[in-house]
PDB file of C-alpha atoms in Angstrom:
ATOM      1  CA  MET A   1      29.072 -29.914  43.571  1.00 43.00           C
ATOM      2  CA  TRP A   2      29.330 -26.221  43.564  1.00 43.00           C
ATOM      3  CA  GLY A   3      30.912 -26.016  47.101  1.00 43.00           C
ATOM      4  CA  TRP A   4      33.862 -24.296  45.451  1.00 41.00           C
ATOM      5  CA  PHE A   5      32.347 -21.514  44.796  1.00 39.00           C
ATOM      6  CA  LYS A   6      31.907 -18.839  47.034  1.00 43.00           C
ATOM      7  CA  PRO A   7      30.747 -15.629  45.475  1.00 45.00           C
ATOM      8  CA  SER A   8      32.091 -12.188  47.008  1.00 48.00           C
ATOM      9  CA  PRO A   9      29.275 -10.172  48.847  1.00 49.00           C
ATOM     10  CA  PRO A  10      28.846  -7.240  46.502  1.00 46.00           C
ATOM     11  CA  ASN A  11      30.581  -3.893  47.637  1.00 48.00           C
ATOM     12  CA  TYR A  12      28.322  -1.080  48.155  1.00 42.00           C
ATOM     13  CA  LYS A  13      31.120   0.573  49.592  1.00 45.00           C
ATOM     14  CA  SER A  14      32.371   1.246  46.252  1.00 46.00           C
ATOM     15  CA  GLN A  15      29.227   2.393  44.055  1.00 45.00           C
ATOM     16  CA  PRO A  16      28.814   6.246  43.601  1.00 50.00           C
ATOM     17  CA  SER A  17      26.001   7.354  45.118  1.00 53.00           C
ATOM     18  CA  ILE A  18      23.596  10.253  43.238  1.00 51.00           C
ATOM     19  CA  SER A  19      22.283  13.167  44.781  1.00 58.00           C
ATOM     20  CA  LYS A  20      18.437  14.069  44.573  1.00 52.00           C
ATOM     21  CA  LYS A  21      19.455  17.019  42.429  1.00 50.00           C
ATOM     22  CA  GLU A  22      21.811  14.692  39.746  1.00 53.00           C
ATOM     23  CA  LEU A  23      18.754  12.059  39.886  1.00 48.00           C
ATOM     24  CA  TYR A  24      16.491  15.471  39.459  1.00 50.00           C
ATOM     25  CA  ILE A  25      18.476  16.346  36.407  1.00 50.00           C
ATOM     26  CA  ASP A  26      18.766  12.979  35.119  1.00 53.00           C
ATOM     27  CA  ASN A  27      14.748  13.200  34.877  1.00 55.00           C
ATOM     28  CA  ILE A  28      14.564  16.451  33.506  1.00 56.00           C
ATOM     29  CA  SER A  29      16.686  15.432  30.542  1.00 54.00           C
ATOM     30  CA  PHE A  30      14.887  11.831  29.695  1.00 50.00           C
ATOM     31  CA  PHE A  31      11.661  14.056  29.821  1.00 50.00           C
ATOM     32  CA  ILE A  32      12.847  16.844  27.237  1.00 50.00           C
ATOM     33  CA  MET A  33      14.197  13.837  24.760  1.00 52.00           C
ATOM     34  CA  LYS A  34      10.830  12.416  24.467  1.00 49.00           C
ATOM     35  CA  LEU A  35       9.096  15.711  23.745  1.00 49.00           C
ATOM     36  CA  LEU A  36      11.689  16.694  21.218  1.00 47.00           C
ATOM     37  CA  VAL A  37      11.225  13.370  20.108  1.00 40.00           C
ATOM     38  CA  SER A  38       7.220  13.386  19.772  1.00 44.00           C
ATOM     39  CA  VAL A  39       7.230  17.176  18.286  1.00 39.00           C
ATOM     40  CA  PHE A  40       9.559  16.034  15.519  1.00 38.00           C
ATOM     41  CA  LEU A  41       6.661  13.334  14.785  1.00 39.00           C
ATOM     42  CA  LEU A  42       4.144  15.901  15.316  1.00 40.00           C
ATOM     43  CA  LEU A  43       6.109  17.716  12.307  1.00 39.00           C
ATOM     44  CA  ALA A  44       6.623  15.271  10.365  1.00 38.00           C
ATOM     45  CA  LEU A  45       2.733  13.820   9.938  1.00 38.00           C
ATOM     46  CA  SER A  46       1.123  17.679   9.754  1.00 40.00           C
ATOM     47  CA  TYR A  47       3.617  17.713   7.105  1.00 41.00           C
ATOM     48  CA  PRO A  48       2.610  13.884   5.093  1.00 44.00           C
ATOM     49  CA  ALA A  49       3.785  15.444   2.072  1.00 48.00           C
ATOM     50  CA  THR A  50       6.246  17.123  -0.308  1.00 52.00           C
ATOM     51  CA  ALA A  51       6.471  17.996  -3.660  1.00 63.00           C
ATOM     52  CA  GLU A  52       9.174  20.337  -5.852  1.00 76.00           C
ATOM     53  CA  VAL A  53       8.593  21.718  -8.948  1.00 87.00           C
ATOM     54  CA  VAL A  54      11.965  20.601 -11.332  1.00 91.00           C
ATOM     55  CA  THR A  55      13.063  21.981 -14.121  1.00 91.00           C
ATOM     56  CA  SER A  56      14.154  18.445 -15.234  1.00 93.00           C
ATOM     57  CA  PHE A  57      12.132  15.372 -14.211  1.00 96.00           C
ATOM     58  CA  ALA A  58      15.932  13.712 -13.756  1.00 94.00           C
ATOM     59  CA  THR A  59      15.507  13.404 -10.540  1.00 91.00           C
ATOM     60  CA  CYS A  60      12.335  11.569 -10.305  1.00 94.00           C
ATOM     61  CA  ASN A  61      12.653   9.096 -14.390  1.00 95.00           C
ATOM     62  CA  ASN A  62      12.065   6.203 -12.597  1.00 94.00           C
ATOM     63  CA  PHE A  63       8.305   6.577 -12.910  1.00 96.00           C
ATOM     64  CA  PHE A  64       8.906   6.831 -16.742  1.00 96.00           C
ATOM     65  CA  PHE A  65       9.387   3.479 -19.076  1.00 94.00           C
ATOM     66  CA  ASN A  66      13.252   3.683 -19.719  1.00 92.00           C
ATOM     67  CA  GLY A  67      12.753   6.662 -17.903  1.00 94.00           C
ATOM     68  CA  GLN A  68      11.580   8.702 -20.677  1.00 94.00           C
ATOM     69  CA  PRO A  69       9.068  11.088 -20.115  1.00 96.00           C
ATOM     70  CA  PRO A  70       6.185  11.922 -22.076  1.00 96.00           C
ATOM     71  CA  ILE A  71       6.761  13.720 -25.516  1.00 96.00           C
ATOM     72  CA  GLY A  72       3.853  16.983 -25.124  1.00 96.00           C
ATOM     73  CA  PRO A  73       3.414  20.202 -24.882  1.00 96.00           C
ATOM     74  CA  THR A  74       6.776  22.482 -23.554  1.00 95.00           C
ATOM     75  CA  ALA A  75       5.422  26.068 -23.393  1.00 96.00           C
ATOM     76  CA  ALA A  76       6.911  27.779 -19.878  1.00 95.00           C
ATOM     77  CA  THR A  77       3.004  27.375 -18.741  1.00 97.00           C
ATOM     78  CA  TYR A  78       3.879  23.642 -18.062  1.00 97.00           C
ATOM     79  CA  LYS A  79       5.297  23.211 -15.266  1.00 96.00           C
ATOM     80  CA  LYS A  80       7.679  19.720 -13.482  1.00 96.00           C
ATOM     81  CA  ILE A  81       6.638  18.140 -10.124  1.00 94.00           C
ATOM     82  CA  CYS A  82       8.163  15.504  -9.118  1.00 92.00           C
ATOM     83  CA  GLN A  83       5.582  13.962  -5.552  1.00 88.00           C
ATOM     84  CA  ARG A  84       7.255  12.475  -3.032  1.00 75.00           C
ATOM     85  CA  THR A  85       6.159  12.112   0.625  1.00 64.00           C
ATOM     86  CA  GLN A  86       8.192  13.036   3.884  1.00 64.00           C
ATOM     87  CA  ALA A  87       9.107  10.010   5.057  1.00 61.00           C
ATOM     88  CA  SER A  88       9.335   7.905   1.918  1.00 63.00           C
ATOM     89  CA  GLY A  89      10.687   9.259  -1.095  1.00 75.00           C
ATOM     90  CA  TYR A  90       9.309   9.949  -4.560  1.00 84.00           C
ATOM     91  CA  LYS A  91       5.778   8.951  -5.722  1.00 88.00           C
ATOM     92  CA  TYR A  92       4.788   9.968  -8.391  1.00 93.00           C
ATOM     93  CA  ALA A  93       5.250  12.886 -11.454  1.00 95.00           C
ATOM     94  CA  THR A  94       3.118  15.617 -12.873  1.00 97.00           C
ATOM     95  CA  LEU A  95       2.846  17.831 -15.769  1.00 98.00           C
ATOM     96  CA  TYR A  96       1.147  21.019 -14.966  1.00 98.00           C
ATOM     97  CA  ASP A  97      -0.896  23.251 -16.545  1.00 98.00           C
ATOM     98  CA  THR A  98      -0.621  26.504 -14.564  1.00 98.00           C
ATOM     99  CA  ARG A  99      -2.967  28.054 -17.694  1.00 98.00           C
ATOM    100  CA  ASN A 100      -6.202  26.263 -17.383  1.00 98.00           C
ATOM    101  CA  LYS A 101      -5.037  24.583 -13.551  1.00 98.00           C
ATOM    102  CA  ILE A 102      -5.164  21.445 -14.472  1.00 98.00           C
ATOM    103  CA  PRO A 103      -2.426  18.829 -14.676  1.00 98.00           C
ATOM    104  CA  VAL A 104      -1.974  17.615 -18.184  1.00 98.00           C
ATOM    105  CA  TYR A 105      -0.916  13.926 -16.736  1.00 98.00           C
ATOM    106  CA  SER A 106       0.727  11.868 -13.646  1.00 98.00           C
ATOM    107  CA  ALA A 107       2.361   9.286 -14.291  1.00 97.00           C
ATOM    108  CA  TYR A 108       3.696   6.461 -12.234  1.00 95.00           C
ATOM    109  CA  GLU A 109       4.997   2.959 -11.268  1.00 95.00           C
ATOM    110  CA  PHE A 110       2.462   0.537 -10.528  1.00 95.00           C
ATOM    111  CA  VAL A 111       3.341  -1.957  -7.996  1.00 92.00           C
ATOM    112  CA  GLY A 112       0.124  -2.861  -6.673  1.00 89.00           C
ATOM    113  CA  TYR A 113      -2.704  -2.191  -5.293  1.00 80.00           C
ATOM    114  CA  ALA A 114      -4.315  -2.143  -1.383  1.00 70.00           C
ATOM    115  CA  SER A 115      -7.633  -0.911   0.806  1.00 62.00           C
ATOM    116  CA  CYS A 116      -5.768   2.045   2.435  1.00 58.00           C
ATOM    117  CA  GLY A 117      -8.544   4.767   3.226  1.00 61.00           C
ATOM    118  CA  ARG A 118      -9.390   8.005   2.053  1.00 63.00           C
ATOM    119  CA  LYS A 119      -8.934  11.048   3.195  1.00 68.00           C
ATOM    120  CA  ASP A 120     -10.971  14.675   3.151  1.00 73.00           C
ATOM    121  CA  THR A 121      -7.570  16.867   2.665  1.00 84.00           C
ATOM    122  CA  TRP A 122      -6.514  18.115  -0.489  1.00 91.00           C
ATOM    123  CA  PHE A 123      -3.073  19.689  -0.046  1.00 89.00           C
ATOM    124  CA  ILE A 124      -1.999  22.688  -3.038  1.00 90.00           C
ATOM    125  CA  GLU A 125       2.200  23.006  -4.089  1.00 89.00           C
ATOM    126  CA  PRO A 126       2.939  26.153  -2.950  1.00 88.00           C
ATOM    127  CA  LYS A 127       6.213  26.779  -5.117  1.00 88.00           C
ATOM    128  CA  LEU A 128       3.689  26.892  -8.513  1.00 92.00           C
ATOM    129  CA  ASP A 129       2.720  30.420  -6.836  1.00 91.00           C
ATOM    130  CA  ASP A 130       5.288  31.759  -4.625  1.00 85.00           C
ATOM    131  CA  GLN A 131       8.590  30.792  -5.866  1.00 80.00           C
ATOM    132  CA  ASN A 132       9.779  31.659  -2.107  1.00 74.00           C
ATOM    133  CA  GLY A 133       7.109  29.300  -1.066  1.00 69.00           C
ATOM    134  CA  GLY A 134       8.958  25.490   1.026  1.00 66.00           C
ATOM    135  CA  ASP A 135       9.419  22.555  -0.593  1.00 63.00           C
ATOM    136  CA  PHE A 136       5.970  20.343   1.314  1.00 60.00           C
ATOM    137  CA  MET A 137       2.857  20.340   0.193  1.00 65.00           C
ATOM    138  CA  ALA A 138       0.807  22.938   1.924  1.00 69.00           C
ATOM    139  CA  SER A 139      -2.926  23.506   3.147  1.00 76.00           C
ATOM    140  CA  GLU A 140      -3.927  26.974   0.937  1.00 81.00           C
ATOM    141  CA  SER A 141      -3.284  28.994   4.712  1.00 75.00           C
ATOM    142  CA  LYS A 142       0.204  28.284   4.528  1.00 74.00           C
ATOM    143  CA  VAL A 143       0.722  30.010   1.412  1.00 79.00           C
ATOM    144  CA  LYS A 144       1.214  33.608   2.169  1.00 77.00           C
ATOM    145  CA  ASN A 145       1.084  35.164  -1.416  1.00 85.00           C
ATOM    146  CA  ASN A 146      -0.402  34.998  -4.912  1.00 92.00           C
ATOM    147  CA  LEU A 147      -2.655  32.927  -4.084  1.00 92.00           C
ATOM    148  CA  GLY A 148      -4.362  30.498  -6.254  1.00 95.00           C
ATOM    149  CA  GLN A 149      -2.460  32.204  -9.050  1.00 95.00           C
ATOM    150  CA  ASN A 150      -1.056  29.583 -11.108  1.00 96.00           C
ATOM    151  CA  GLN A 151      -3.146  26.845  -9.427  1.00 97.00           C
ATOM    152  CA  ALA A 152      -6.868  25.246  -8.124  1.00 97.00           C
ATOM    153  CA  LEU A 153      -7.608  25.457  -5.085  1.00 96.00           C
ATOM    154  CA  ASN A 154     -10.675  23.862  -2.606  1.00 96.00           C
ATOM    155  CA  GLU A 155     -13.213  27.081  -2.962  1.00 96.00           C
ATOM    156  CA  ASP A 156     -12.979  26.055  -7.190  1.00 98.00           C
ATOM    157  CA  TYR A 157     -14.665  22.794  -6.480  1.00 98.00           C
ATOM    158  CA  THR A 158     -17.284  24.141  -3.991  1.00 96.00           C
ATOM    159  CA  HIS A 159     -20.994  23.865  -5.048  1.00 97.00           C
ATOM    160  CA  THR A 160     -19.287  22.843  -8.605  1.00 98.00           C
ATOM    161  CA  GLY A 161     -21.263  19.638  -9.050  1.00 97.00           C
ATOM    162  CA  TYR A 162     -17.781  19.051  -9.789  1.00 98.00           C
ATOM    163  CA  HIS A 163     -15.539  15.848  -8.471  1.00 97.00           C
ATOM    164  CA  LYS A 164     -11.827  16.672  -7.901  1.00 97.00           C
ATOM    165  CA  GLY A 165     -10.918  14.001 -10.120  1.00 96.00           C
ATOM    166  CA  HIS A 166      -7.365  12.470  -9.282  1.00 96.00           C
ATOM    167  CA  LEU A 167      -5.035  11.080 -11.975  1.00 97.00           C
ATOM    168  CA  LEU A 168      -3.360   9.013  -9.937  1.00 94.00           C
ATOM    169  CA  PRO A 169      -6.043   7.129  -8.224  1.00 92.00           C
ATOM    170  CA  VAL A 170      -6.105   5.880  -4.464  1.00 86.00           C
ATOM    171  CA  ARG A 171      -7.476   2.844  -5.507  1.00 86.00           C
ATOM    172  CA  HIS A 172      -3.712   2.480  -7.406  1.00 86.00           C
ATOM    173  CA  ARG A 173      -1.515   2.595  -4.542  1.00 78.00           C
ATOM    174  CA  ASN A 174      -0.930  -0.145  -2.147  1.00 70.00           C
ATOM    175  CA  ALA A 175       0.129   1.857   1.493  1.00 69.00           C
ATOM    176  CA  PRO A 176      -1.208   5.029   3.278  1.00 65.00           C
ATOM    177  CA  SER A 177       2.033   7.050   2.733  1.00 63.00           C
ATOM    178  CA  CYS A 178       1.977   6.235  -0.943  1.00 63.00           C
ATOM    179  CA  MET A 179      -2.110   7.062  -0.530  1.00 76.00           C
ATOM    180  CA  GLU A 180      -1.926  10.700   0.992  1.00 78.00           C
ATOM    181  CA  ALA A 181       0.504  12.090  -1.877  1.00 82.00           C
ATOM    182  CA  THR A 182      -1.997  11.566  -4.906  1.00 89.00           C
ATOM    183  CA  PHE A 183      -4.360  14.340  -2.282  1.00 89.00           C
ATOM    184  CA  THR A 184      -2.664  17.321  -4.360  1.00 91.00           C
ATOM    185  CA  LEU A 185      -4.710  19.636  -6.292  1.00 96.00           C
ATOM    186  CA  THR A 186      -2.348  19.510  -8.871  1.00 96.00           C
ATOM    187  CA  ASN A 187      -3.025  15.772  -9.083  1.00 96.00           C
ATOM    188  CA  ALA A 188      -6.932  16.094  -9.788  1.00 98.00           C
ATOM    189  CA  ALA A 189      -8.735  17.999 -12.340  1.00 98.00           C
ATOM    190  CA  PRO A 190     -12.729  18.444 -12.437  1.00 98.00           C
ATOM    191  CA  GLN A 191     -14.212  15.067 -13.487  1.00 98.00           C
ATOM    192  CA  ASN A 192     -18.329  14.328 -13.780  1.00 98.00           C
ATOM    193  CA  PRO A 193     -19.393  12.302 -10.913  1.00 98.00           C
ATOM    194  CA  THR A 194     -20.850   9.415 -12.747  1.00 98.00           C
ATOM    195  CA  PHE A 195     -18.463   9.496 -15.208  1.00 98.00           C
ATOM    196  CA  ASN A 196     -15.353   9.107 -11.662  1.00 96.00           C
ATOM    197  CA  GLN A 197     -17.989   6.941 -10.357  1.00 95.00           C
ATOM    198  CA  GLY A 198     -19.159   4.767 -12.768  1.00 96.00           C
ATOM    199  CA  ARG A 199     -17.331   3.702 -15.930  1.00 97.00           C
ATOM    200  CA  TRP A 200     -14.052   5.096 -15.192  1.00 97.00           C
ATOM    201  CA  ARG A 201     -13.808   3.836 -12.025  1.00 95.00           C
ATOM    202  CA  VAL A 202     -14.537   0.264 -13.117  1.00 96.00           C
ATOM    203  CA  LYS A 203     -11.946   1.034 -16.009  1.00 97.00           C
ATOM    204  CA  GLU A 204      -9.342   1.518 -13.005  1.00 95.00           C
ATOM    205  CA  ALA A 205     -10.142  -1.423 -11.181  1.00 94.00           C
ATOM    206  CA  GLU A 206      -9.423  -3.640 -14.240  1.00 96.00           C
ATOM    207  CA  VAL A 207      -6.118  -2.455 -14.819  1.00 96.00           C
ATOM    208  CA  ALA A 208      -4.822  -3.026 -11.696  1.00 95.00           C
ATOM    209  CA  ASN A 209      -6.230  -6.341 -11.356  1.00 95.00           C
ATOM    210  CA  MET A 210      -5.165  -7.015 -15.079  1.00 96.00           C
ATOM    211  CA  LEU A 211      -1.971  -5.482 -14.392  1.00 96.00           C
ATOM    212  CA  ASP A 212      -1.347  -7.338 -10.629  1.00 96.00           C
ATOM    213  CA  THR A 213      -2.187 -10.484 -12.221  1.00 96.00           C
ATOM    214  CA  LYS A 214       0.029 -10.675 -15.686  1.00 97.00           C
ATOM    215  CA  CYS A 215       2.597  -8.385 -14.999  1.00 97.00           C
ATOM    216  CA  LEU A 216       3.290  -8.031 -11.415  1.00 96.00           C
ATOM    217  CA  ASN A 217       2.657 -11.613 -10.748  1.00 96.00           C
ATOM    218  CA  ARG A 218       5.404 -12.575 -12.999  1.00 97.00           C
ATOM    219  CA  GLY A 219       8.258 -10.448 -11.505  1.00 97.00           C
ATOM    220  CA  PHE A 220       7.454  -7.684 -14.748  1.00 97.00           C
ATOM    221  CA  GLN A 221       7.151  -4.166 -13.516  1.00 96.00           C
ATOM    222  CA  ALA A 222       4.550  -1.953 -14.940  1.00 97.00           C
ATOM    223  CA  TYR A 223       3.715   1.620 -15.330  1.00 97.00           C
ATOM    224  CA  ILE A 224       0.958   4.029 -15.864  1.00 97.00           C
ATOM    225  CA  VAL A 225       0.723   7.741 -17.442  1.00 98.00           C
ATOM    226  CA  THR A 226      -3.026   9.258 -16.762  1.00 98.00           C
ATOM    227  CA  GLY A 227      -3.983  12.459 -18.446  1.00 98.00           C
ATOM    228  CA  VAL A 228      -6.617  15.032 -19.421  1.00 98.00           C
ATOM    229  CA  VAL A 229      -7.081  17.294 -22.167  1.00 98.00           C
ATOM    230  CA  PRO A 230      -8.343  20.290 -21.411  1.00 98.00           C
ATOM    231  CA  GLY A 231     -12.159  21.452 -22.722  1.00 98.00           C
ATOM    232  CA  ASN A 232     -14.261  24.887 -23.473  1.00 97.00           C
ATOM    233  CA  THR A 233     -15.806  25.491 -20.365  1.00 98.00           C
ATOM    234  CA  ASN A 234     -14.335  26.128 -16.243  1.00 98.00           C
ATOM    235  CA  ILE A 235     -15.614  26.194 -13.144  1.00 98.00           C
ATOM    236  CA  ASN A 236     -15.380  29.342 -10.949  1.00 97.00           C
ATOM    237  CA  ASN A 237     -14.109  31.408 -13.855  1.00 97.00           C
ATOM    238  CA  ARG A 238     -10.771  29.771 -13.545  1.00 97.00           C
ATOM    239  CA  VAL A 239     -10.236  26.082 -13.387  1.00 98.00           C
ATOM    240  CA  ASN A 240     -10.635  24.352 -17.048  1.00 98.00           C
ATOM    241  CA  VAL A 241     -13.021  21.567 -16.938  1.00 98.00           C
ATOM    242  CA  PRO A 242     -11.905  18.922 -19.352  1.00 98.00           C
ATOM    243  CA  SER A 243     -13.417  16.995 -22.281  1.00 98.00           C
ATOM    244  CA  TYR A 244     -11.556  14.061 -22.111  1.00 98.00           C
ATOM    245  CA  PHE A 245     -10.008  11.474 -19.722  1.00 98.00           C
ATOM    246  CA  TRP A 246      -7.095   9.242 -21.362  1.00 98.00           C
ATOM    247  CA  SER A 247      -4.981   6.375 -19.285  1.00 98.00           C
ATOM    248  CA  ALA A 248      -1.973   4.403 -21.069  1.00 98.00           C
ATOM    249  CA  HIS A 249       0.029   0.706 -19.493  1.00 97.00           C
ATOM    250  CA  CYS A 250       2.739  -0.624 -19.971  1.00 97.00           C
ATOM    251  CA  CYS A 251       4.176  -3.580 -18.413  1.00 97.00           C
ATOM    252  CA  ARG A 252       8.319  -4.808 -19.590  1.00 95.00           C
ATOM    253  CA  ASP A 253      10.353  -7.428 -18.665  1.00 95.00           C
ATOM    254  CA  ASN A 254      13.431  -7.736 -16.385  1.00 93.00           C
ATOM    255  CA  ASN A 255      15.111  -7.252 -19.217  1.00 92.00           C
ATOM    256  CA  ASN A 256      13.185  -3.957 -20.818  1.00 90.00           C
ATOM    257  CA  ARG A 257      11.619  -5.377 -22.779  1.00 93.00           C
ATOM    258  CA  PRO A 258       8.085  -4.635 -23.377  1.00 95.00           C
ATOM    259  CA  GLN A 259       5.350  -7.512 -23.035  1.00 96.00           C
ATOM    260  CA  PHE A 260       1.812  -5.656 -23.478  1.00 96.00           C
ATOM    261  CA  SER A 261       0.296  -1.898 -23.402  1.00 96.00           C
ATOM    262  CA  GLY A 262      -3.406   0.134 -23.516  1.00 97.00           C
ATOM    263  CA  ALA A 263      -4.651   2.482 -23.183  1.00 98.00           C
ATOM    264  CA  PHE A 264      -8.315   4.379 -22.932  1.00 98.00           C
ATOM    265  CA  TYR A 265     -10.353   6.864 -22.775  1.00 98.00           C
ATOM    266  CA  GLY A 266     -13.275   8.420 -22.246  1.00 98.00           C
ATOM    267  CA  ASP A 267     -15.861  11.344 -22.103  1.00 97.00           C
ATOM    268  CA  ASN A 268     -15.850  13.992 -19.764  1.00 98.00           C
ATOM    269  CA  LEU A 269     -19.857  13.201 -19.251  1.00 98.00           C
ATOM    270  CA  PRO A 270     -22.519  12.087 -17.047  1.00 97.00           C
ATOM    271  CA  SER A 271     -22.863   9.576 -20.607  1.00 94.00           C
ATOM    272  CA  GLY A 272     -19.311   9.496 -20.824  1.00 94.00           C
ATOM    273  CA  THR A 273     -18.263   6.214 -22.123  1.00 94.00           C
ATOM    274  CA  ILE A 274     -14.664   4.394 -22.443  1.00 97.00           C
ATOM    275  CA  ALA A 275     -12.868   3.823 -25.762  1.00 98.00           C
ATOM    276  CA  ILE A 276     -10.364   0.929 -25.879  1.00 98.00           C
ATOM    277  CA  THR A 277      -7.563   2.106 -27.950  1.00 97.00           C
ATOM    278  CA  SER A 278      -3.247   1.139 -28.645  1.00 96.00           C
ATOM    279  CA  ILE A 279      -0.872   3.233 -27.440  1.00 96.00           C
ATOM    280  CA  ALA A 280       0.099   4.083 -31.031  1.00 96.00           C
ATOM    281  CA  ASP A 281      -4.338   5.838 -31.566  1.00 97.00           C
ATOM    282  CA  LEU A 282      -3.887   7.240 -28.462  1.00 97.00           C
ATOM    283  CA  ASP A 283      -0.788   9.323 -29.457  1.00 97.00           C
ATOM    284  CA  ARG A 284      -2.432  10.399 -32.723  1.00 97.00           C
ATOM    285  CA  LYS A 285      -5.810  11.576 -30.461  1.00 97.00           C
ATOM    286  CA  LEU A 286      -3.683  13.312 -28.243  1.00 98.00           C
ATOM    287  CA  THR A 287      -1.434  15.058 -30.957  1.00 97.00           C
ATOM    288  CA  ALA A 288      -4.835  16.056 -32.589  1.00 97.00           C
ATOM    289  CA  LEU A 289      -6.529  17.641 -29.698  1.00 97.00           C
ATOM    290  CA  TYR A 290      -3.143  19.206 -28.086  1.00 96.00           C
ATOM    291  CA  GLY A 291      -2.390  20.443 -31.002  1.00 96.00           C
ATOM    292  CA  THR A 292       1.805  18.790 -30.674  1.00 96.00           C
ATOM    293  CA  GLY A 293       3.147  16.085 -31.279  1.00 96.00           C
ATOM    294  CA  PHE A 294       2.410  13.987 -28.682  1.00 97.00           C
ATOM    295  CA  GLN A 295       4.328  10.184 -27.491  1.00 97.00           C
ATOM    296  CA  VAL A 296       2.874   8.568 -23.912  1.00 97.00           C
ATOM    297  CA  PHE A 297       5.929   6.088 -23.613  1.00 96.00           C
ATOM    298  CA  SER A 298       8.198   8.388 -26.240  1.00 86.00           C
ATOM    299  CA  ASN A 299       7.128   5.326 -28.346  1.00 76.00           C
ATOM    300  CA  LYS A 300       9.245   2.971 -26.723  1.00 81.00           C
ATOM    301  CA  CYS A 301       6.402   0.905 -25.422  1.00 87.00           C
ATOM    302  CA  GLN A 302       4.879  -0.526 -28.884  1.00 73.00           C
TER     303      GLN A 302
END
C-alpha cells in the first residue's frame, strides 16, 4: 500500500556541526539565564509587600465604598498609605497616626476568606521615617535614617503584654499574598490579648461568615473599615494603647445601592464587651471621641 512512498535518507553532511567550544558557551549562557531568574525570584520573595505613602487615596480608592474614604481627622500627622504586594498590586488602604504611632483605620474590600496561615515577621513603612525610603515594606534593619520617629517598632511591643492587633485581620483574607500584606505595623495597634483572642475574634469571624453568605454569594460587593480610638496610656513610652477598637461593614448591589450595613466596637480591656450599633451611631460616637466630624462611609451607606 505504501510502496510509492520512499523517504530520502537524511543528508547529515548538510547539517552544521557544533564544536565543543560552542556547546560550552551555550551551556554557560543557559546557566547564567537560570541564575538570573533565581535571583529575581529570591528578591521578589524577600520583599513580599510594598506600600506607598501618598497625598491622596486616589490610587487605591477602590477599597472604599463608592470610592469615598472616610471623613475624619485631617492634620498633617495623619498619613495616607496604599498597602500593596509587589506581585499582585494594591490590597487595602490605611490612615496612619504618626503622633500616636497607631493607625486610625484600615479599609478594604472583603472578597472572602480562607485559611492562609500566619507569619511572625512584621514590617514597617520606611517612608514614614525617611522621605528617601523605598516604597517596599521592609524589616527595621533596612531603615537607616530616623528609625521609629513616626511609627511603631517591634521592640515597642516586647514584654508589654499587648498583642499587635490587626485592623485588617488575616482571617479576612483569601490568599497568602493578601495575608502577607497585613503584617505591617502600620496595620496594627496594641490590643489586649484576652479581648483580641476572645470576643473581638469571634465577632470578626461572624461578620466574615455573614458577608460571605448574604452579600458575596448574591454576587454583591462588601466593604469594611476597621479602626481604633486613641487612649490615655502608651507602651514603651511611645505607642498609644487604643481605648476602643471598632469596625463597620457595608454591602452593595451591582448598581451601587446599599443592601445592608452594620458596625460594632469594644473596649480594649480583658473584660471588653462588643456593642452592636448602626453606621450612623458609630459615626456619632467617633465624632465625639475624635473631637472632629467622622463618617466611616462618608454618609453613603445608610
